[in-house]
PDB file of C-alpha atoms in Angstrom:
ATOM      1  CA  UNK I  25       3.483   2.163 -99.673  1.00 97.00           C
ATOM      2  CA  UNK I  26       0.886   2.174 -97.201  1.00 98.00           C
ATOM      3  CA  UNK I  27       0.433   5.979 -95.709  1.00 98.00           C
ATOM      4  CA  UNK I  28      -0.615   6.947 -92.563  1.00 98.00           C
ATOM      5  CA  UNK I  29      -1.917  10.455 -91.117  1.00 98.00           C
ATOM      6  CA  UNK I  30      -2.004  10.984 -87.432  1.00 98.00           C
ATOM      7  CA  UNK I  31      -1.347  12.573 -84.166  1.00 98.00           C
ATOM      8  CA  UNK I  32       1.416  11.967 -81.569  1.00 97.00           C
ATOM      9  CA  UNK I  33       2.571  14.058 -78.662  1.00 94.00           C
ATOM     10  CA  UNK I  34       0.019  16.832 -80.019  1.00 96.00           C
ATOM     11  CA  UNK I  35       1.576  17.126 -83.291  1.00 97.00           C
ATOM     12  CA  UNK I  36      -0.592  16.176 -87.072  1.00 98.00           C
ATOM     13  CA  UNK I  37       1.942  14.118 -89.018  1.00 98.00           C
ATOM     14  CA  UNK I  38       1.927  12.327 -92.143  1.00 97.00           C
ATOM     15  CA  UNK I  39       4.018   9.325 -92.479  1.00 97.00           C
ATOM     16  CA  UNK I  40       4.212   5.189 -93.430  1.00 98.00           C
ATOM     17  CA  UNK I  41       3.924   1.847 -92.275  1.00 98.00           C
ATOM     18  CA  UNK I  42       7.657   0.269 -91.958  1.00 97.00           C
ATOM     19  CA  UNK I  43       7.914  -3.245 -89.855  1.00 96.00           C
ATOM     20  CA  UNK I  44       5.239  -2.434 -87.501  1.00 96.00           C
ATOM     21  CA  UNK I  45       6.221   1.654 -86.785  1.00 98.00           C
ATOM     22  CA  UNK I  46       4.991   4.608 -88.280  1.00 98.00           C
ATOM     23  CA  UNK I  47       7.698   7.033 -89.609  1.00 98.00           C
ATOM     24  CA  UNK I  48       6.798  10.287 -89.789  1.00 97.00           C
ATOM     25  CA  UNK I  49       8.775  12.574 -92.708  1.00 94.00           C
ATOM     26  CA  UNK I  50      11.293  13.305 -90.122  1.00 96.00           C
ATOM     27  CA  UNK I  51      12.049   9.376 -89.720  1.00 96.00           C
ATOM     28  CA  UNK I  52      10.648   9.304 -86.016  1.00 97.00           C
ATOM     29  CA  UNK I  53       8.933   6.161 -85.016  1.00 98.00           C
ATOM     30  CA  UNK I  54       5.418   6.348 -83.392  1.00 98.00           C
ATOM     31  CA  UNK I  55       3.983   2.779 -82.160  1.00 97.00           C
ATOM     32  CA  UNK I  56       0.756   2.319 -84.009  1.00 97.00           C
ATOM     33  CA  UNK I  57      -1.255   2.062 -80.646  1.00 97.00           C
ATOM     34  CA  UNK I  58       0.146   5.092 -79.486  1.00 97.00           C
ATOM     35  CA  UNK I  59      -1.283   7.895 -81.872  1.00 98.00           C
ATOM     36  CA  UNK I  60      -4.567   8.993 -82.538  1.00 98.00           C
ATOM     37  CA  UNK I  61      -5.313   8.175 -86.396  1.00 98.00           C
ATOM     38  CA  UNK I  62      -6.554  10.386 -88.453  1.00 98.00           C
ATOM     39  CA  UNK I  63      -8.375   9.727 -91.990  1.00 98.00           C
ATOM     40  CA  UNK I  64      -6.082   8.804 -94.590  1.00 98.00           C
ATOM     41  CA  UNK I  65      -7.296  11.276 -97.640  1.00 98.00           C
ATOM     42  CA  UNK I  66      -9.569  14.393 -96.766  1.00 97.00           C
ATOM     43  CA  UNK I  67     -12.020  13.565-100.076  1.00 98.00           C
ATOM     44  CA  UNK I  68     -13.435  16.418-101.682  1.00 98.00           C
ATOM     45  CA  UNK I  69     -16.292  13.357-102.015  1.00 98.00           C
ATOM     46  CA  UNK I  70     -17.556  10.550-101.658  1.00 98.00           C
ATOM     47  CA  UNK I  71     -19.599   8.460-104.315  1.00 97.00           C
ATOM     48  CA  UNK I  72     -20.934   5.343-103.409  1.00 96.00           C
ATOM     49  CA  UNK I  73     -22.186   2.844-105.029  1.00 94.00           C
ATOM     50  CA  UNK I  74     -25.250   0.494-103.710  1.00 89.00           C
ATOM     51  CA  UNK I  75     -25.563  -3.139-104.350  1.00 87.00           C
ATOM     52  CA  UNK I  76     -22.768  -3.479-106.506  1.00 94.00           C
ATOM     53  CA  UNK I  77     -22.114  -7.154-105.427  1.00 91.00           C
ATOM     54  CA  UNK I  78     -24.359  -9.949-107.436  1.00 73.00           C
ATOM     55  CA  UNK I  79     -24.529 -11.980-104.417  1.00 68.00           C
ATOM     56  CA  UNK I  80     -25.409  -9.146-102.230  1.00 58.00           C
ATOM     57  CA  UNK I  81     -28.316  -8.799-104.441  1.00 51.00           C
ATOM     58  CA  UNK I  82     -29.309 -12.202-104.928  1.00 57.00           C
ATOM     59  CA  UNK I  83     -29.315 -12.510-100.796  1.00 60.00           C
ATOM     60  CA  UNK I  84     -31.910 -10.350-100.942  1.00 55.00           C
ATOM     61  CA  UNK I  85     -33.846 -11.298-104.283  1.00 57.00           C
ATOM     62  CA  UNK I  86     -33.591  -7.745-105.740  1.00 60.00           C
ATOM     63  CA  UNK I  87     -32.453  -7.486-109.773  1.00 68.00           C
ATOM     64  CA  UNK I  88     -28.848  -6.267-110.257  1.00 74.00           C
ATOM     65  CA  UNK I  89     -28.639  -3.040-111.444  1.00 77.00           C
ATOM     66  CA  UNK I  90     -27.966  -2.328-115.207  1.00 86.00           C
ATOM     67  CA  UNK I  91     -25.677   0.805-114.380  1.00 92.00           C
ATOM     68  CA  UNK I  92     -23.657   1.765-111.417  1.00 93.00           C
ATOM     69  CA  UNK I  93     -26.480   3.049-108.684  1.00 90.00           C
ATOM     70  CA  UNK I  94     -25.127   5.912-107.312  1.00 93.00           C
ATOM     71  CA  UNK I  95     -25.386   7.475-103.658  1.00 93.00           C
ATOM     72  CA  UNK I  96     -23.590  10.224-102.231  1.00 93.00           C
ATOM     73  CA  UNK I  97     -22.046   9.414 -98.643  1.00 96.00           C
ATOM     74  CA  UNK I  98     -21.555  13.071 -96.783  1.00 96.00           C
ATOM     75  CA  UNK I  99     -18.065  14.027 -95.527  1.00 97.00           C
ATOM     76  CA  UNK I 100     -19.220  14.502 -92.166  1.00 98.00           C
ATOM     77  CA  UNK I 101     -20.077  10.624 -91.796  1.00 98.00           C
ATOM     78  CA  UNK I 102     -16.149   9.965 -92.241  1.00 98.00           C
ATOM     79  CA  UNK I 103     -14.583   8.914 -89.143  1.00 98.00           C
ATOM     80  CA  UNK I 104     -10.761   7.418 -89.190  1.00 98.00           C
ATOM     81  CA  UNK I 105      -9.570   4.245 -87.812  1.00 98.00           C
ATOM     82  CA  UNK I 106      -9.934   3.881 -83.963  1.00 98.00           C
ATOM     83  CA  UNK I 107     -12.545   6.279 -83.657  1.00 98.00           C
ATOM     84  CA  UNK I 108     -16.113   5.405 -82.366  1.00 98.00           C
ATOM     85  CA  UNK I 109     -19.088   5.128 -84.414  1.00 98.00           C
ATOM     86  CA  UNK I 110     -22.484   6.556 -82.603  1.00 98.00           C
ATOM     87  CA  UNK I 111     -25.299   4.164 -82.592  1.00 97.00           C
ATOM     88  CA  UNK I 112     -28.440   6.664 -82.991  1.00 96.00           C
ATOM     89  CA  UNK I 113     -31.492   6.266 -80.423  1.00 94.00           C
ATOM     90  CA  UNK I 114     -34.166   5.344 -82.139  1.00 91.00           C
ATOM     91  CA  UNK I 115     -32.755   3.184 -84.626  1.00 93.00           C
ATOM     92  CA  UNK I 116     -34.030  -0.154 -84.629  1.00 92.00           C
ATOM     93  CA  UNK I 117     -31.947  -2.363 -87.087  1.00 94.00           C
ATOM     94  CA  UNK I 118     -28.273  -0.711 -88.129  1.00 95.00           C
ATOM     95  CA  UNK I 119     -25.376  -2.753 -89.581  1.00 96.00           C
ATOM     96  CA  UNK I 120     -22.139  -2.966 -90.940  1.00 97.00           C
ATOM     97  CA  UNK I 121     -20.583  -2.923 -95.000  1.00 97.00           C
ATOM     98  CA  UNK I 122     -17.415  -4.101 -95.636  1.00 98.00           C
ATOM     99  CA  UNK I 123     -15.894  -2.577 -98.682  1.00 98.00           C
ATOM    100  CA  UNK I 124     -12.933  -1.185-101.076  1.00 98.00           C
ATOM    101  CA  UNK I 125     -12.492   1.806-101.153  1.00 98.00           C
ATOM    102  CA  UNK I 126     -10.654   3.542-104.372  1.00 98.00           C
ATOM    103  CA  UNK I 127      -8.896   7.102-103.812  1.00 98.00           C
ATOM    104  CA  UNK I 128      -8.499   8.980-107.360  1.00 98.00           C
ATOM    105  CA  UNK I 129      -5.286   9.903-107.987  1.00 98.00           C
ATOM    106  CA  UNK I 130      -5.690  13.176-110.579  1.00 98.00           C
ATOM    107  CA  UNK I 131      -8.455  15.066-112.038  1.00 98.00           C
ATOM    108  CA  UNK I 132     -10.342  12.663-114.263  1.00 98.00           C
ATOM    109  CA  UNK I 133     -13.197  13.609-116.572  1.00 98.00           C
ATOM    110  CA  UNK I 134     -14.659  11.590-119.754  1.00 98.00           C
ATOM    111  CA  UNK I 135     -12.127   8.867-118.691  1.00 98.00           C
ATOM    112  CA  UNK I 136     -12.728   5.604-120.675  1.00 98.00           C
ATOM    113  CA  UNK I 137     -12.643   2.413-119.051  1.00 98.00           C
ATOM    114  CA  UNK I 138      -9.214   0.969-120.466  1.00 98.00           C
ATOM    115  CA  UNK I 139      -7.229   3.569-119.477  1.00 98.00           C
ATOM    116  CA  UNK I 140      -9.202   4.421-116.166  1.00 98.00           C
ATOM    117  CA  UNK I 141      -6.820   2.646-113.476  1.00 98.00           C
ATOM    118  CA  UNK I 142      -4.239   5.282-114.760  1.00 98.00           C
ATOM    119  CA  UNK I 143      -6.562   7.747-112.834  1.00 98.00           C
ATOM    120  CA  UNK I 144      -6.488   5.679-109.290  1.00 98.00           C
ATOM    121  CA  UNK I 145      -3.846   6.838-106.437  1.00 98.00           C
ATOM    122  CA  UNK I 146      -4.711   4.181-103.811  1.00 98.00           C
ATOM    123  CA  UNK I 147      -6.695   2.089-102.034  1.00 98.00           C
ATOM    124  CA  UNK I 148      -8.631   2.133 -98.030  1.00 98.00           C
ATOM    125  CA  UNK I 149     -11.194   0.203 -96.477  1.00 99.00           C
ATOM    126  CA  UNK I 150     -14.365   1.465 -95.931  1.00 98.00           C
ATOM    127  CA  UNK I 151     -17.264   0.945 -93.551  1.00 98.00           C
ATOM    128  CA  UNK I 152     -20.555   1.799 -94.966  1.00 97.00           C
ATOM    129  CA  UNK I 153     -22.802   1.690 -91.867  1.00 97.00           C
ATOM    130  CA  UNK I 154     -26.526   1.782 -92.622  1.00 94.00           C
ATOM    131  CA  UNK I 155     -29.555   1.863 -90.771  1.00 94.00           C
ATOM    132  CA  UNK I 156     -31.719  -0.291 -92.262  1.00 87.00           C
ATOM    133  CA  UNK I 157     -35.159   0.726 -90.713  1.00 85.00           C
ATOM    134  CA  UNK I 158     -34.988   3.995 -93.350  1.00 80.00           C
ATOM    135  CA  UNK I 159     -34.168   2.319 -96.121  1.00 76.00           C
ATOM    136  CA  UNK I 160     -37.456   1.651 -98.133  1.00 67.00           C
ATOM    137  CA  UNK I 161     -37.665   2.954-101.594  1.00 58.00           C
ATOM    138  CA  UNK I 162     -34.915   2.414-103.999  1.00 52.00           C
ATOM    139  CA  UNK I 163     -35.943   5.373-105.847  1.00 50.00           C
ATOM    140  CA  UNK I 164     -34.868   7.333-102.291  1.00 57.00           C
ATOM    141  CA  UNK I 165     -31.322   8.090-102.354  1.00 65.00           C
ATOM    142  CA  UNK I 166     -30.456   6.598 -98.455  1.00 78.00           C
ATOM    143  CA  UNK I 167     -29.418   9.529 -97.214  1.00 84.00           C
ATOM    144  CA  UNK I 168     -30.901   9.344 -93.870  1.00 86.00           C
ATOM    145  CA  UNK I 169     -29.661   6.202 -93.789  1.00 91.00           C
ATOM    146  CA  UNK I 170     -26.155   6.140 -94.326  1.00 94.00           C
ATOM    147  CA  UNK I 171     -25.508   9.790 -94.221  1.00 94.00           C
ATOM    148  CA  UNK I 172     -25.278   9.732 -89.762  1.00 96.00           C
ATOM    149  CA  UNK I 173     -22.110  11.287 -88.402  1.00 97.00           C
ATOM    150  CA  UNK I 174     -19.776   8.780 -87.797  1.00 98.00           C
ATOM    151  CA  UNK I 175     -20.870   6.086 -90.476  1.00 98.00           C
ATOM    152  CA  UNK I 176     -18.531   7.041 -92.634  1.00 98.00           C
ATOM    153  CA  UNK I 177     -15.285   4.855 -91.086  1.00 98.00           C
ATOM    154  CA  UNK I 178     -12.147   4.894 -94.356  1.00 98.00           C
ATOM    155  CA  UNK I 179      -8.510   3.582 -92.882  1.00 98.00           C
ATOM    156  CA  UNK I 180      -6.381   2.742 -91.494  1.00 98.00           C
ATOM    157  CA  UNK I 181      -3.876   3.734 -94.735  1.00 98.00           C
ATOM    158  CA  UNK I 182      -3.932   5.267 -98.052  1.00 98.00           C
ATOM    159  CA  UNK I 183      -2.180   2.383 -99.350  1.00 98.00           C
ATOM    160  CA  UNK I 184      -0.749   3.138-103.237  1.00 98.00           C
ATOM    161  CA  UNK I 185      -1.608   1.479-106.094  1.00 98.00           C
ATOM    162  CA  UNK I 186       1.489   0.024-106.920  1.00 98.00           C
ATOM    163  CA  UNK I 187       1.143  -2.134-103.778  1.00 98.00           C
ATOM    164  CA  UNK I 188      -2.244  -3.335-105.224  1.00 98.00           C
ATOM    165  CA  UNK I 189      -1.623  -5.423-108.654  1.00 96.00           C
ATOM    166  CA  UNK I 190      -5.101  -6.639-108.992  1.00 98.00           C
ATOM    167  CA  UNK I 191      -7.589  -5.213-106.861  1.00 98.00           C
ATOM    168  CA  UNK I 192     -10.468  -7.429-108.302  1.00 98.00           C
ATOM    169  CA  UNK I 193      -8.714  -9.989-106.300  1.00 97.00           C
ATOM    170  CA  UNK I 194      -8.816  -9.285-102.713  1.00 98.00           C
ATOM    171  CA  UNK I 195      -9.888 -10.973 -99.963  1.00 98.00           C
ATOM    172  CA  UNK I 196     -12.452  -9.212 -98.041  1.00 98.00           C
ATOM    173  CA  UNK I 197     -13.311 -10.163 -93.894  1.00 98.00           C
ATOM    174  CA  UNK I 198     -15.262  -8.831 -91.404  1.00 98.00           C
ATOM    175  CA  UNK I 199     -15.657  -9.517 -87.578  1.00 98.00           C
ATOM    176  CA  UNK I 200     -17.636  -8.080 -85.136  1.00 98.00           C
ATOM    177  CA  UNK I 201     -16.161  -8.890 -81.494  1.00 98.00           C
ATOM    178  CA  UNK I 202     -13.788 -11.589 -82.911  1.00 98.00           C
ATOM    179  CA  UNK I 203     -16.771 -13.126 -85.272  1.00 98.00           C
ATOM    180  CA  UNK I 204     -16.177 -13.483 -88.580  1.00 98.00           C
ATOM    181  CA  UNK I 205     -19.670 -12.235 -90.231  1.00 97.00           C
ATOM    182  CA  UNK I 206     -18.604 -11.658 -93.458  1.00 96.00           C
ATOM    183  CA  UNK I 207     -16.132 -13.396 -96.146  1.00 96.00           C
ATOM    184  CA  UNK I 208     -15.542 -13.008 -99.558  1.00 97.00           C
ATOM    185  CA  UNK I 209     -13.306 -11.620-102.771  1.00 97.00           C
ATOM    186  CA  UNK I 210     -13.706  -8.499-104.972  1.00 97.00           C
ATOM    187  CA  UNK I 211     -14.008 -10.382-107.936  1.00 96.00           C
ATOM    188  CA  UNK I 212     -18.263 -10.817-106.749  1.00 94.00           C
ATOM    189  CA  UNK I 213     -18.255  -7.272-108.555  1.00 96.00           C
ATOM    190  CA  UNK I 214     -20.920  -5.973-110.857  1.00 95.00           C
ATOM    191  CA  UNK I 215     -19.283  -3.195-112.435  1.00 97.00           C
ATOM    192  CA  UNK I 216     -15.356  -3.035-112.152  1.00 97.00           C
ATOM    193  CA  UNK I 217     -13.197   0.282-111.123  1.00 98.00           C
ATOM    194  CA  UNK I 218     -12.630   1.067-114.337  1.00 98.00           C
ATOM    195  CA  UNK I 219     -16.281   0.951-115.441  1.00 98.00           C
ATOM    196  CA  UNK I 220     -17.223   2.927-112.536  1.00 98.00           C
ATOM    197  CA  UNK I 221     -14.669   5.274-112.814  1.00 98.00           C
ATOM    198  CA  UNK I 222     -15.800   5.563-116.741  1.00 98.00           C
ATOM    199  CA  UNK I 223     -19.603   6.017-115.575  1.00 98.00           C
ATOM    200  CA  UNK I 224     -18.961   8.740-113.376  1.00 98.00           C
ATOM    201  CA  UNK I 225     -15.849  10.715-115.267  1.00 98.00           C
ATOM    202  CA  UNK I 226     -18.321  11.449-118.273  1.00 98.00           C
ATOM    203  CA  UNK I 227     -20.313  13.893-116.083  1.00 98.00           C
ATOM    204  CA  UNK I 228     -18.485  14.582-113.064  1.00 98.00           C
ATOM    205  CA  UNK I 229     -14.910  15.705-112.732  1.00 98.00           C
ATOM    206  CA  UNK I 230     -13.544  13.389-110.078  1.00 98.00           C
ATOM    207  CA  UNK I 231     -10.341  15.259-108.224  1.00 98.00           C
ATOM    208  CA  UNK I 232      -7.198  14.088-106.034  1.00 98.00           C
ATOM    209  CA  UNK I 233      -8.411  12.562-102.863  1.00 98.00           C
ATOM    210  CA  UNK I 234     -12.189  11.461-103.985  1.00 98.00           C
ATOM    211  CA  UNK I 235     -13.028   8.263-102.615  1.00 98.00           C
ATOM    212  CA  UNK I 236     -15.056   5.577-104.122  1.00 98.00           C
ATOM    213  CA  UNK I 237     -16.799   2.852-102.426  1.00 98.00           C
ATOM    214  CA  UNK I 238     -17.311   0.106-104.174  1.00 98.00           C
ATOM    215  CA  UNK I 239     -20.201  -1.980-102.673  1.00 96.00           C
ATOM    216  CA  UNK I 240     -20.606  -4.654-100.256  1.00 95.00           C
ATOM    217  CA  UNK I 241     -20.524  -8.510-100.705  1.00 95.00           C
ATOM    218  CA  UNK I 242     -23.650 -10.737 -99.269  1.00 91.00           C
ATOM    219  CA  UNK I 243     -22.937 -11.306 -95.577  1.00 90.00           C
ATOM    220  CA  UNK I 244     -24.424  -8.127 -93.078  1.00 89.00           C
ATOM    221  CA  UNK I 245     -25.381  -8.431 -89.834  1.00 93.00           C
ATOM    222  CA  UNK I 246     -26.760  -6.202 -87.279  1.00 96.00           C
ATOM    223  CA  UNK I 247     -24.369  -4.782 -85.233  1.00 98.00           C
ATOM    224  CA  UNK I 248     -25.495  -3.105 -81.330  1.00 98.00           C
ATOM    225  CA  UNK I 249     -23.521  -0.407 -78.655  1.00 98.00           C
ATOM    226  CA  UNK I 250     -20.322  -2.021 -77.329  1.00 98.00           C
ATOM    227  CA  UNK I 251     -19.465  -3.908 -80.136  1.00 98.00           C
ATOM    228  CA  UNK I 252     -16.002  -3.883 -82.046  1.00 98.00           C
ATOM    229  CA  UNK I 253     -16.025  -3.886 -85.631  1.00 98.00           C
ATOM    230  CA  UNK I 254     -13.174  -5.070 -87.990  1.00 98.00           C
ATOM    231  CA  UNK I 255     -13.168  -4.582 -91.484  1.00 98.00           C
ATOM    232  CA  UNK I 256     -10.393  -6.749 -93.353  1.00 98.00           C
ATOM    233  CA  UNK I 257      -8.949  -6.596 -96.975  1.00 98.00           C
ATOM    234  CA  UNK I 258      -6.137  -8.118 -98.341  1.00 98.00           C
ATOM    235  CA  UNK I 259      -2.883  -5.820 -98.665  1.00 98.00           C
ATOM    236  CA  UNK I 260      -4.708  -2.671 -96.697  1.00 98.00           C
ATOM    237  CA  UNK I 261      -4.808  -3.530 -92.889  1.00 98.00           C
ATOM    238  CA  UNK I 262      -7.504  -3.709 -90.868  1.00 98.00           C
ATOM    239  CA  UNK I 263     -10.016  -0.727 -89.926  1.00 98.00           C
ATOM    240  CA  UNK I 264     -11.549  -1.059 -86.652  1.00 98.00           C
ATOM    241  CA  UNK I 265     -14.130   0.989 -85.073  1.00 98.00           C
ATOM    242  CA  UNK I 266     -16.370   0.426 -81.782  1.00 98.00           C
ATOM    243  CA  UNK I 267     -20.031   1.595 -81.572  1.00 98.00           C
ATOM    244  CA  UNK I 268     -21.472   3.467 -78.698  1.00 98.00           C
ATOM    245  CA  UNK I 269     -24.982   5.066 -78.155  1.00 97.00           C
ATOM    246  CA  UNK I 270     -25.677   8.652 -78.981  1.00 95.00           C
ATOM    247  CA  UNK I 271     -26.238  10.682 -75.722  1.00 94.00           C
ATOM    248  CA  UNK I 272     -29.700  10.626 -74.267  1.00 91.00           C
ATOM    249  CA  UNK I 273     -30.064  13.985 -74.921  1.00 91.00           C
ATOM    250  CA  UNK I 274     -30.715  13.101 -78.036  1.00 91.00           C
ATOM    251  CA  UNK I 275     -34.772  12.838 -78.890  1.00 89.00           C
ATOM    252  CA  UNK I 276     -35.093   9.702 -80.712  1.00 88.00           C
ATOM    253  CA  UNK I 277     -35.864   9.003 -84.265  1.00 78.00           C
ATOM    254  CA  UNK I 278     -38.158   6.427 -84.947  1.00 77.00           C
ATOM    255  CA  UNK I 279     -39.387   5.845 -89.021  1.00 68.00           C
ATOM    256  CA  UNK I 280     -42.476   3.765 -89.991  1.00 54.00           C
ATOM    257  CA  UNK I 281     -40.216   2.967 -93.500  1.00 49.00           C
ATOM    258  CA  UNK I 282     -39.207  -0.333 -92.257  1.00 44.00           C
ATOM    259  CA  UNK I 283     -39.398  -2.298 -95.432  1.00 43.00           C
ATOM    260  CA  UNK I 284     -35.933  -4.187 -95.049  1.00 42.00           C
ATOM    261  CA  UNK I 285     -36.064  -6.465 -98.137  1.00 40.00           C
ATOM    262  CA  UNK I 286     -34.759  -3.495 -99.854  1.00 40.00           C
ATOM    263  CA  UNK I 287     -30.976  -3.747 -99.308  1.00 42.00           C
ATOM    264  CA  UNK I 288     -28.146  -1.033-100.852  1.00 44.00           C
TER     265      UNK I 288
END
């Protein structure tokens, strides 16, 4: 089932996706393009994981990881389907990350591998935005980074895993303004859901809602104001989001890091 939260004539509903409408618990229809989306889980957190693609990291000639590399994305860089992602001044170099995003289903803790997709309630799409120009030091979690409000986009739909029979089979697209710039499967993953799920469950009790992203195939491109992003994976929709400058209020932030062979 692929579930929905949003607004519509100034009321918060939850409902699903049924040929092309959203019903809401009541069974009223709402047109897709006429309600304001919301996100489709409020996570307690969100753990992501950096270059956890082995052509992502052969694009860039960096060595794959021997363990899941671990970054934490803040809440208030999630932003739902529709809504507008803020393009900070300053920033010279910022660009877009396609990826799967897993939503834990119960508490898990100490959870081992074979019995770890038990533990997973659904499935989103994720858009891990990143400015590259303070990115630098892979010993420096990228929180500057990644960590802006709004580059957090999840959606458009929790989508359950019973929908999903293999998720280390999807296809994965994304365009920016109609362009494809990106194109691959989830089987170019380093360290499967269950493994990560294993990895993090032995020290950290993962809760209902949690979202995990999953990492990003070889394929970015810079992305500018005005622009229309569309994230695509098989079997969960498309999330889109368009990209507008911060206000010029806003005093610039300019970093000397710059080193952008270093890719997560």
């Amino acid at each position: 089932m692929k579930l929905a939260r949003f607004i519509s004539k100034g009321r918060t509903l939850q409902g699903y996706l049924q040929d092309g409408m959203l019903l809401d618990h009541a069974g009223e229809a709402h047109h897709p393009d006429a309600v304001q989306w919301l996100l489709p889980v409020e996570p307690g957190k969100v753990i992501a994981l950096a270059l956890n693609f082995a052509e992502h990291a052969e694009e860039f000639g960096l060595r794959r990881p021997s363990e899941p590399a671990l970054f934490w994305k803040p809440n208030t860089s999630l932003l739902p389907h529709k809504g507008t992602v803020i393009y900070p001044r300053g920033a010279r170099f910022m660009h877009f990350e396609c990826e799967l995003a897993v939503i834990i289903g119960r508490h898990a803790r100490r959870v081992k591998a074979k019995d770890a997709m038990d533990y997973v309630g659904g499935y989103t799409i994720a858009n891990d935005l990143v400015v590259r120009d303070y990115v630098s030091n892979t010993f420096r979690p990228p929180i500057r980074a990644k960590g802006w409000d709004t580059f957090g986009p999840l959606g458009p739909f929790y989508v359950t895993a019973d929908e999903i029979p293999d998720p280390h089979n999807l296809r994965m697209r994304a365009y920016v303004n109609g362009e494809l710039r990106q194109e691959a499967t989830t089987q170019g993953m380093i360290f499967s859901i269950p493994e990560i799920i294993e990895f993090i469950s032995r020290f950290m009790t993962l809760e209902p809602g949690d979202v995990l992203l999953t990492g990003t195939p070889k394929g970015i491109s810079q992305v500018h104001p005005g622009d229309l992003m569309r994230m695509e994976i098989e079997g969960l929709g498309a999330l889109e989001n368009n990209i507008e400058w911060e206000t010029e209020e806003a005093e610039p932030l300019i970093s000397e890091e710059g080193d952008r062979s270093v890719v997560l």
